[in-house]
Each structure stands twice: as structure tokens, then as C-alpha cells.
């Protein structure tokens, strides 16, 4: 308490506000994680990479040779793109984890490898199949060509699975979360590695949109307008998501799908599609957070990796899978962290984990978690 | 001539041929951050720089068989120390270069001494490497905290920036840089109002910037590097630090940082560096070759790797062996340095490489002619004055030499 007196109340309010701003990122990210865990039972470790992809999508929409797309359209487009990639991922890899027959993953992997090799070979041979990139007059380095080949292969295999040749099995609750965790963790590392390779580690510039430049002197602190906008936007999205899941019919289906997928499909609901959609939505939330973060941090391949562990701690403290828990603890821990930076900055990077340890000891299901 | 004589003659010829081509093996290990916040300023670019040095030295023609290998130390001392041990014990590495992150560099320096190999550090900053922690096997090549502090700190105090607040990276490097700069500021008649230690690789600097803002300081000194500097400058512009009448002093700025920030955000920053690619025809020629392989212009760290490896190879050629590290370093200290990137200089008894130091200002967007045209030269500090005087470092090697 003695140190509290040392800090003028004005500075304290300033730090509280900053905590709230950081908290809004934590809330948005942990909300996506909670939705995915609550409804799919998947610990989505790729969430940080998907947040990074959101920022990169915004950057690439703005700086591409074809048509420059600014911040506001990117705010809608980038989450859609990242969410779409997430749906492809769920359809082709994650859903394969809970398959009962052992053959389907093999078929999937075989067709993926075959398509990938075909596309890569066509690029490298530069002959048989005309290379789209070289037709357009762009020079592609091999890394980018392989990346495009991989995306092409993923698209192609998902087309196959859509036409029942590689039908995705029904989702069930038998999956051990460990497999999902390992798969998504591995993917996150691969994605980040590819981006570091392509874009370097020090990041790329993305400026604040003109409408939100400048700031407001609140008397106790200088509030950049953009940061204010981040709080408003993420609060709105958090509340909307909570309303959809708790108050709408769609939300009721989602919740039913977690309780008893077999019964729900007996009512004629397409549960696998619901699951894919939900994963895509959770990933889109990460993408949205990425676009919001792009003008504040430099667009950096490691931005998600640095954040994801903290966000996981937030989810664990709030209670795995609890939507409300994710939102409330997200904001709360942002504030706690902000205050730590004033009183004992060296501890700022560990304080959340200390809280996590304490909460787990006292209330193992988390603050808002339900014990099964 | 029977078949036996032919066989013996043939064997003798073969033996003679191998004897003529007996080559001195040299193995260079580039140990740096290849994936995280310092990967762009060193990383793969340092490997390219080392290979260019080997190429330019025409090592193969001079009887040296040089291999360059690389590893990622992930900014962790334990990983770096394990890699170094493995390199020395199993891979036969003779020289470790680059190694940014002062904490890691100080740890590696100990192993290199223990194994009697050579460590040419280009990436780390702590002036302790040639001060209290100097060894007979370590050369600190490109820059150090004393040089940065004196180059930038005194220039800013002279312009009237006499009240400072530091945002410091919370590890060996940041502490050394803050200590050295604070001394310069105080010696020049300024005051240090306070400092805050931010954990390495912090994403959000707003709390720290807010403290700097409310401190009433005229200058906010950024004693950090790479991604941390980028984020603090970017967020400082967001919080209107400069509009509010305070100025930023980037104490350690790399070319890749400016590239990442964009000139719009970075313009007007004043900082000290040992190298810029657009200094003269030689540096430009090197930068063009470097860019062809990496897509970027070289940073001062990468330039230092090139120049360090070049000088090292000269010493190995003279000694015809790379095995005794201390002997190689002694030879390097005895020979004046001269290379296209840093010009003429020397390696001092404490392991400090001496060359000119430059004060740069980041160009305004309208002054820049294109990508990588970022720096404007304000002043050159001659090599005699750019680095800490030999007598002030407290290096035990110097003390024993004086006795």
C-alpha cells in the first residue's frame, strides 16, 4: 500500500486505462479460444499464428501489386480470409483426428502429398503445366511457389472431401485434446517459420488509418484515438458473440452440439458443418484481433507466439471453455498486468502466470469454469 | 618399366600432389538469433556476410579450406553454450562469430576461452566484453554501449537535451547501455530523472511510455534493440511523445529497424552507428552483392561479421593453423586492420576493434530516394575518440600488459 501512495492518482488512472486496452486484446483472443474449446474440445494452439495471419492479411491486402485495400475493408475481409483458412484446416486436418477408421487419414495424406508434388513439380519444371505466376510476369522464389503449391493442395483435397471422396467423419467427443493441441502447435510453428523466412523477423510497417490518427488529452493521460477504438470494437464483438451463443437459436444448437452431438444429428442438424463453422468463427476472431493489432505493433511473424502463452493463461484462469470467463478475465488481467508495470515492471511478464497458479490451486476449474 | 615401378611412381606422384595441396582446415560457426527479434539484424545475413568474406579472401587459393556453419541460439545462454561446446568438441569449429544478445555473448566468451578458440563478436553491445569480462580469445568488433552512449548521448546533451528518462531492456545489454549513457549525460551536466526496466521482447510499451511522459524528461532514451526498439518508437508516435515536447533518443538503431518502422514514423531520430551501406563506393559495392543474396542491404552487424572474418583469415594464413585461438588473436592484434567496409583500424590489447564512428539522422520521407536510403550523416567521430580509452575499461589483460 505504501507504494500506491507514491504513484499519483492521475498516473494510476492512466495505467488502468492502458490495462483495459491490452485487456481488450486478451479478451478478443481468449474468447476465440474459449469458443473453440467449448464447442470442439480442441485446444487451438494455432490461435497465435492465426492472429498473426490476420495482421499479415491486412498488410498484404494493403500492399499487393493488384489492388490496395485499406484498413476498414480489411477489418471485414482479413477475418473472413483467416477464418476461411481455419475452416479448411478444420475440415482437412483437425476433423481427421477423431476418425474411427484408420484409413481415412492415410488417404488424405496421400492425396495431399500427391497434389503438392504435382504442383511443385509443375512450377520447378516450368513446363508441362503453365505456371500462373510466370504467365503474369511475376518472379516467384521457390519458397513462395511451395507455399502456393501447399495452399493449392489443401484446396484440392478439401474439394475432394466435399465430394465425399474423402468424407469428413462425424465429430464426436472421443478425441483426446492432446492430439488437437499437438497438431495445432506444430502447425503454428510451421506457419511462423515460413513467415519469418519470407518477411524477416523485425516486422513490416502498417500505419494507423487517417480517421483514427491523433489523440485526446484526458487530463490524466494522452489517449490515442486508435486505442480507444480498439476498446470499443473489441467490447462490441465480445458482447455480440456472447449474445449469439447464449441467446440465439444458432447458439442453442452450438451448445447442444457440445453436450450431445449424436442426438443433435438425429434431429437433422449437420453437426460436422456446425463444427467447421464454429472453428472458422473462432479463428476469424483471432484474425480480427490481428487486424486491430496491426497498426499498434509492427506486423511481425512472431507477434502471435509472444502472446499465445499469456492468452492461454487467461483462458485457464477464466475457466476453459467459459465464454463469459474469457471476456471478463481478459479485461481484468490486462489491468493487473498494466498495474504491475507501474509498481514492479520486471514482474510484468510473469504476474499472469502467478495468478494462474494461485487460481488453479484454489479453484481448479478456473474462476468461471464449471466442474464436470 | 615393369608394372611395379609404374605403381610406385604413381603412388609417389599422388602423395606429392596431396602434399602440395595440403590445406589448413578452418571452421567458422555463425551463432546468432535466427528466428526471433534479432534475426533480421544478424540471422542468415551474417552467414552470407561470412561466406562473402571467405570468397573475397580467396581462401582456397591460399591453402585454407574454410567451412561456414550456423545455428540459432534463440537468445538463450544455455542453448548458445551447449551449441558452442558441441561445435568445439565434435565439429572442430575454430571461430564463433556474430552472437548478438550481450547475456549470451558473455556466456559464449567464457566457453571460447576455456577451449582456447576465437570469438569475434559483432552483434552484442555490452562494453563489458572488452572491460571487466575481457578474455585473450575474444574480439569485440562492431560497436559497443560505451561508443553508442558517448556518440549519441553527448550530441543530444549538447543540443539542449539535458533531462533524461530511460526505457531499458531488462538484461545485461540494456543495463550496460543505460549505465554508460547515464554517465555521459551526467558528465555533460545533464540529469537522469529515472528509468524503467522492460522485459526483453515486450510487445506493448504503452505503460512504460506513459511513465516516461509523466516524468517531465526532455529526452526519452531507448536502451533497447531490434523488435523492442521498433515497438517503442512506433507506440511513442501513437502516444504523441514527440508532439508533447519530448524527444526520443534511439541508443541502438539498426538499418532493419528503420526499414520496418518506415521513414514516416522514424524520421528525425539521431543515433550512432559504425557502418552504413551508403558511405562510399566500397560499401555500396558490398551492399549490392549482399542484397543480391538476401534481398536486403547489410546492417552494421552483418558488415562487422564480414570484416571480422576477413581479418581472422589473414591471421590464420600467416600462422598456417587455426587451432590455437589465443595465438590467432595475438596475431590479429599485431596486424593493423584494413578492409573495404570499415577502412583502416586496429584491434586493441583488450580485444576492442577500433574504427570510425558515425552520428546519423533518419531522413524525412521526401529526402529518401527509395528503399534502404534512410540515413543522413551528421558527424564522424575519428577512431581515436570513438571508443572507450584503453585505460578506463578495467580489462585484466591491459593491467597485466602494463606491469
PDB file of C-alpha atoms in Angstrom, chain A residues 193-338:
ATOM      1  CA  UNK A 193       8.706 -20.280 -39.602  1.00  0.00           C
ATOM      2  CA  UNK A 194       7.522 -19.763 -43.167  1.00  0.00           C
ATOM      3  CA  UNK A 195       6.614 -16.155 -42.437  1.00  0.00           C
ATOM      4  CA  UNK A 196       9.941 -15.376 -40.743  1.00  0.00           C
ATOM      5  CA  UNK A 197      11.656 -16.867 -43.758  1.00  0.00           C
ATOM      6  CA  UNK A 198       9.655 -14.793 -46.185  1.00  0.00           C
ATOM      7  CA  UNK A 199       9.230 -11.488 -44.344  1.00  0.00           C
ATOM      8  CA  UNK A 200      12.013 -11.415 -41.749  1.00  0.00           C
ATOM      9  CA  UNK A 201      11.614 -11.014 -38.022  1.00  0.00           C
ATOM     10  CA  UNK A 202      11.636  -7.260 -37.493  1.00  0.00           C
ATOM     11  CA  UNK A 203       8.195  -6.766 -38.923  1.00  0.00           C
ATOM     12  CA  UNK A 204       6.541  -4.591 -41.524  1.00  0.00           C
ATOM     13  CA  UNK A 205       5.030  -1.138 -41.158  1.00  0.00           C
ATOM     14  CA  UNK A 206       1.248  -0.648 -41.084  1.00  0.00           C
ATOM     15  CA  UNK A 207       0.040   2.851 -40.340  1.00  0.00           C
ATOM     16  CA  UNK A 208      -2.986   3.919 -38.338  1.00  0.00           C
ATOM     17  CA  UNK A 209      -5.904   4.859 -40.631  1.00  0.00           C
ATOM     18  CA  UNK A 210      -6.208   8.630 -41.088  1.00  0.00           C
ATOM     19  CA  UNK A 211      -9.629   8.821 -39.419  1.00  0.00           C
ATOM     20  CA  UNK A 212      -8.229   7.439 -36.173  1.00  0.00           C
ATOM     21  CA  UNK A 213      -4.954   9.349 -36.011  1.00  0.00           C
ATOM     22  CA  UNK A 214      -4.065  11.652 -33.177  1.00  0.00           C
ATOM     23  CA  UNK A 215      -5.297  11.517 -29.647  1.00  0.00           C
ATOM     24  CA  UNK A 216      -7.280  13.103 -26.881  1.00  0.00           C
ATOM     25  CA  UNK A 217      -5.817  14.627 -23.771  1.00  0.00           C
ATOM     26  CA  UNK A 218      -7.946  13.241 -20.976  1.00  0.00           C
ATOM     27  CA  UNK A 219      -6.223  15.304 -18.321  1.00  0.00           C
ATOM     28  CA  UNK A 220      -4.657  12.319 -16.648  1.00  0.00           C
ATOM     29  CA  UNK A 221      -3.275  10.790 -19.820  1.00  0.00           C
ATOM     30  CA  UNK A 222      -2.982  11.146 -23.562  1.00  0.00           C
ATOM     31  CA  UNK A 223      -5.341   8.615 -25.127  1.00  0.00           C
ATOM     32  CA  UNK A 224      -4.545   7.765 -28.735  1.00  0.00           C
ATOM     33  CA  UNK A 225      -7.868   7.646 -30.568  1.00  0.00           C
ATOM     34  CA  UNK A 226      -6.915   4.378 -32.184  1.00  0.00           C
ATOM     35  CA  UNK A 227      -6.531   2.685 -28.790  1.00  0.00           C
ATOM     36  CA  UNK A 228      -9.933   3.956 -27.761  1.00  0.00           C
ATOM     37  CA  UNK A 229     -11.356   2.466 -30.915  1.00  0.00           C
ATOM     38  CA  UNK A 230      -9.753  -0.890 -30.074  1.00  0.00           C
ATOM     39  CA  UNK A 231     -11.566  -0.983 -26.713  1.00  0.00           C
ATOM     40  CA  UNK A 232     -14.897  -0.096 -28.292  1.00  0.00           C
ATOM     41  CA  UNK A 233     -14.542  -2.551 -31.165  1.00  0.00           C
ATOM     42  CA  UNK A 234     -13.473  -5.493 -29.069  1.00  0.00           C
ATOM     43  CA  UNK A 235     -16.093  -4.858 -26.388  1.00  0.00           C
ATOM     44  CA  UNK A 236     -18.765  -4.788 -29.087  1.00  0.00           C
ATOM     45  CA  UNK A 237     -17.524  -8.003 -30.653  1.00  0.00           C
ATOM     46  CA  UNK A 238     -17.265  -9.739 -27.291  1.00  0.00           C
ATOM     47  CA  UNK A 239     -20.795  -8.791 -26.288  1.00  0.00           C
ATOM     48  CA  UNK A 240     -22.198  -9.748 -29.700  1.00  0.00           C
ATOM     49  CA  UNK A 241     -20.518 -13.152 -29.536  1.00  0.00           C
ATOM     50  CA  UNK A 242     -21.790 -13.771 -26.045  1.00  0.00           C
ATOM     51  CA  UNK A 243     -25.339 -12.848 -27.124  1.00  0.00           C
ATOM     52  CA  UNK A 244     -25.179 -15.145 -30.172  1.00  0.00           C
ATOM     53  CA  UNK A 245     -24.045 -18.117 -28.140  1.00  0.00           C
ATOM     54  CA  UNK A 246     -26.297 -17.605 -25.130  1.00  0.00           C
ATOM     55  CA  UNK A 247     -29.440 -16.083 -26.633  1.00  0.00           C
ATOM     56  CA  UNK A 248     -29.986 -17.270 -30.213  1.00  0.00           C
ATOM     57  CA  UNK A 249     -31.217 -20.492 -31.761  1.00  0.00           C
ATOM     58  CA  UNK A 250     -27.910 -20.968 -33.548  1.00  0.00           C
ATOM     59  CA  UNK A 251     -26.171 -20.634 -30.201  1.00  0.00           C
ATOM     60  CA  UNK A 252     -28.518 -23.213 -28.738  1.00  0.00           C
ATOM     61  CA  UNK A 253     -27.532 -25.639 -31.497  1.00  0.00           C
ATOM     62  CA  UNK A 254     -23.882 -24.967 -30.816  1.00  0.00           C
ATOM     63  CA  UNK A 255     -24.286 -25.630 -27.145  1.00  0.00           C
ATOM     64  CA  UNK A 256     -26.320 -28.760 -27.879  1.00  0.00           C
ATOM     65  CA  UNK A 257     -23.563 -29.971 -30.217  1.00  0.00           C
ATOM     66  CA  UNK A 258     -21.116 -29.947 -27.333  1.00  0.00           C
ATOM     67  CA  UNK A 259     -23.465 -31.765 -24.987  1.00  0.00           C
ATOM     68  CA  UNK A 260     -24.692 -34.481 -27.299  1.00  0.00           C
ATOM     69  CA  UNK A 261     -23.710 -34.401 -30.978  1.00  0.00           C
ATOM     70  CA  UNK A 262     -25.358 -37.749 -31.764  1.00  0.00           C
ATOM     71  CA  UNK A 263     -28.743 -36.623 -30.535  1.00  0.00           C
ATOM     72  CA  UNK A 264     -28.440 -33.320 -32.344  1.00  0.00           C
ATOM     73  CA  UNK A 265     -27.662 -35.009 -35.646  1.00  0.00           C
ATOM     74  CA  UNK A 266     -30.687 -37.258 -35.086  1.00  0.00           C
ATOM     75  CA  UNK A 267     -32.739 -34.044 -35.239  1.00  0.00           C
ATOM     76  CA  UNK A 268     -31.350 -33.474 -38.710  1.00  0.00           C
ATOM     77  CA  UNK A 269     -28.676 -30.919 -37.857  1.00  0.00           C
ATOM     78  CA  UNK A 270     -25.441 -31.252 -39.825  1.00  0.00           C
ATOM     79  CA  UNK A 271     -23.073 -31.413 -36.874  1.00  0.00           C
ATOM     80  CA  UNK A 272     -19.752 -31.589 -38.774  1.00  0.00           C
ATOM     81  CA  UNK A 273     -20.695 -28.468 -40.712  1.00  0.00           C
ATOM     82  CA  UNK A 274     -21.628 -26.738 -37.466  1.00  0.00           C
ATOM     83  CA  UNK A 275     -18.267 -27.685 -36.003  1.00  0.00           C
ATOM     84  CA  UNK A 276     -16.369 -26.428 -39.051  1.00  0.00           C
ATOM     85  CA  UNK A 277     -18.304 -23.185 -38.947  1.00  0.00           C
ATOM     86  CA  UNK A 278     -17.599 -22.718 -35.253  1.00  0.00           C
ATOM     87  CA  UNK A 279     -13.883 -23.293 -35.684  1.00  0.00           C
ATOM     88  CA  UNK A 280     -13.880 -20.837 -38.560  1.00  0.00           C
ATOM     89  CA  UNK A 281     -15.646 -18.281 -36.375  1.00  0.00           C
ATOM     90  CA  UNK A 282     -13.172 -18.689 -33.525  1.00  0.00           C
ATOM     91  CA  UNK A 283     -10.283 -18.306 -35.949  1.00  0.00           C
ATOM     92  CA  UNK A 284     -11.908 -15.252 -37.535  1.00  0.00           C
ATOM     93  CA  UNK A 285     -11.964 -13.637 -34.082  1.00  0.00           C
ATOM     94  CA  UNK A 286      -8.199 -14.191 -33.881  1.00  0.00           C
ATOM     95  CA  UNK A 287      -7.849 -12.710 -37.365  1.00  0.00           C
ATOM     96  CA  UNK A 288      -9.879  -9.675 -36.311  1.00  0.00           C
ATOM     97  CA  UNK A 289      -7.656  -9.150 -33.284  1.00  0.00           C
ATOM     98  CA  UNK A 290      -4.701  -9.334 -35.676  1.00  0.00           C
ATOM     99  CA  UNK A 291      -6.073  -6.568 -37.893  1.00  0.00           C
ATOM    100  CA  UNK A 292      -6.786  -4.414 -34.827  1.00  0.00           C
ATOM    101  CA  UNK A 293      -3.224  -5.016 -33.600  1.00  0.00           C
ATOM    102  CA  UNK A 294      -1.503  -4.328 -36.933  1.00  0.00           C
ATOM    103  CA  UNK A 295      -1.316  -0.511 -36.592  1.00  0.00           C
ATOM    104  CA  UNK A 296      -0.145  -0.717 -32.948  1.00  0.00           C
ATOM    105  CA  UNK A 297       2.562  -3.355 -33.217  1.00  0.00           C
ATOM    106  CA  UNK A 298       4.663  -3.842 -36.299  1.00  0.00           C
ATOM    107  CA  UNK A 299       3.220  -6.675 -38.376  1.00  0.00           C
ATOM    108  CA  UNK A 300       5.563  -9.362 -37.192  1.00  0.00           C
ATOM    109  CA  UNK A 301       5.654 -13.147 -37.729  1.00  0.00           C
ATOM    110  CA  UNK A 302       6.355 -13.727 -34.035  1.00  0.00           C
ATOM    111  CA  UNK A 303       3.637 -11.440 -32.685  1.00  0.00           C
ATOM    112  CA  UNK A 304       1.298 -14.365 -32.019  1.00  0.00           C
ATOM    113  CA  UNK A 305       3.916 -16.621 -30.482  1.00  0.00           C
ATOM    114  CA  UNK A 306       4.733 -13.942 -27.931  1.00  0.00           C
ATOM    115  CA  UNK A 307       1.112 -13.528 -26.957  1.00  0.00           C
ATOM    116  CA  UNK A 308      -0.377 -17.001 -27.122  1.00  0.00           C
ATOM    117  CA  UNK A 309       1.003 -18.298 -23.836  1.00  0.00           C
ATOM    118  CA  UNK A 310      -0.398 -15.297 -21.972  1.00  0.00           C
ATOM    119  CA  UNK A 311      -3.749 -15.735 -23.656  1.00  0.00           C
ATOM    120  CA  UNK A 312      -3.805 -19.388 -22.684  1.00  0.00           C
ATOM    121  CA  UNK A 313      -3.164 -18.419 -19.102  1.00  0.00           C
ATOM    122  CA  UNK A 314      -6.127 -16.015 -19.369  1.00  0.00           C
ATOM    123  CA  UNK A 315      -8.365 -18.817 -20.650  1.00  0.00           C
ATOM    124  CA  UNK A 316      -7.246 -21.164 -17.889  1.00  0.00           C
ATOM    125  CA  UNK A 317      -7.854 -18.515 -15.224  1.00  0.00           C
ATOM    126  CA  UNK A 318     -11.279 -17.736 -16.643  1.00  0.00           C
ATOM    127  CA  UNK A 319     -12.204 -21.419 -16.904  1.00  0.00           C
ATOM    128  CA  UNK A 320     -11.604 -23.419 -20.087  1.00  0.00           C
ATOM    129  CA  UNK A 321     -14.500 -23.024 -22.462  1.00  0.00           C
ATOM    130  CA  UNK A 322     -16.349 -20.381 -20.473  1.00  0.00           C
ATOM    131  CA  UNK A 323     -17.301 -17.536 -22.817  1.00  0.00           C
ATOM    132  CA  UNK A 324     -18.070 -15.036 -20.103  1.00  0.00           C
ATOM    133  CA  UNK A 325     -14.962 -16.113 -18.167  1.00  0.00           C
ATOM    134  CA  UNK A 326     -12.751 -15.438 -21.169  1.00  0.00           C
ATOM    135  CA  UNK A 327     -14.136 -11.937 -21.660  1.00  0.00           C
ATOM    136  CA  UNK A 328     -14.087 -10.849 -18.033  1.00  0.00           C
ATOM    137  CA  UNK A 329     -10.672 -12.294 -17.164  1.00  0.00           C
ATOM    138  CA  UNK A 330      -9.243 -10.919 -20.398  1.00  0.00           C
ATOM    139  CA  UNK A 331     -10.034  -7.357 -19.370  1.00  0.00           C
ATOM    140  CA  UNK A 332      -9.204  -7.986 -15.720  1.00  0.00           C
ATOM    141  CA  UNK A 333      -5.750  -9.441 -16.352  1.00  0.00           C
ATOM    142  CA  UNK A 334      -4.917  -6.669 -18.779  1.00  0.00           C
ATOM    143  CA  UNK A 335      -5.473  -4.256 -15.908  1.00  0.00           C
ATOM    144  CA  UNK A 336      -3.481  -6.351 -13.427  1.00  0.00           C
ATOM    145  CA  UNK A 337      -0.602  -6.520 -15.875  1.00  0.00           C
ATOM    146  CA  UNK A 338      -0.750  -2.764 -16.509  1.00  0.00           C
TER     147      UNK A 338
END
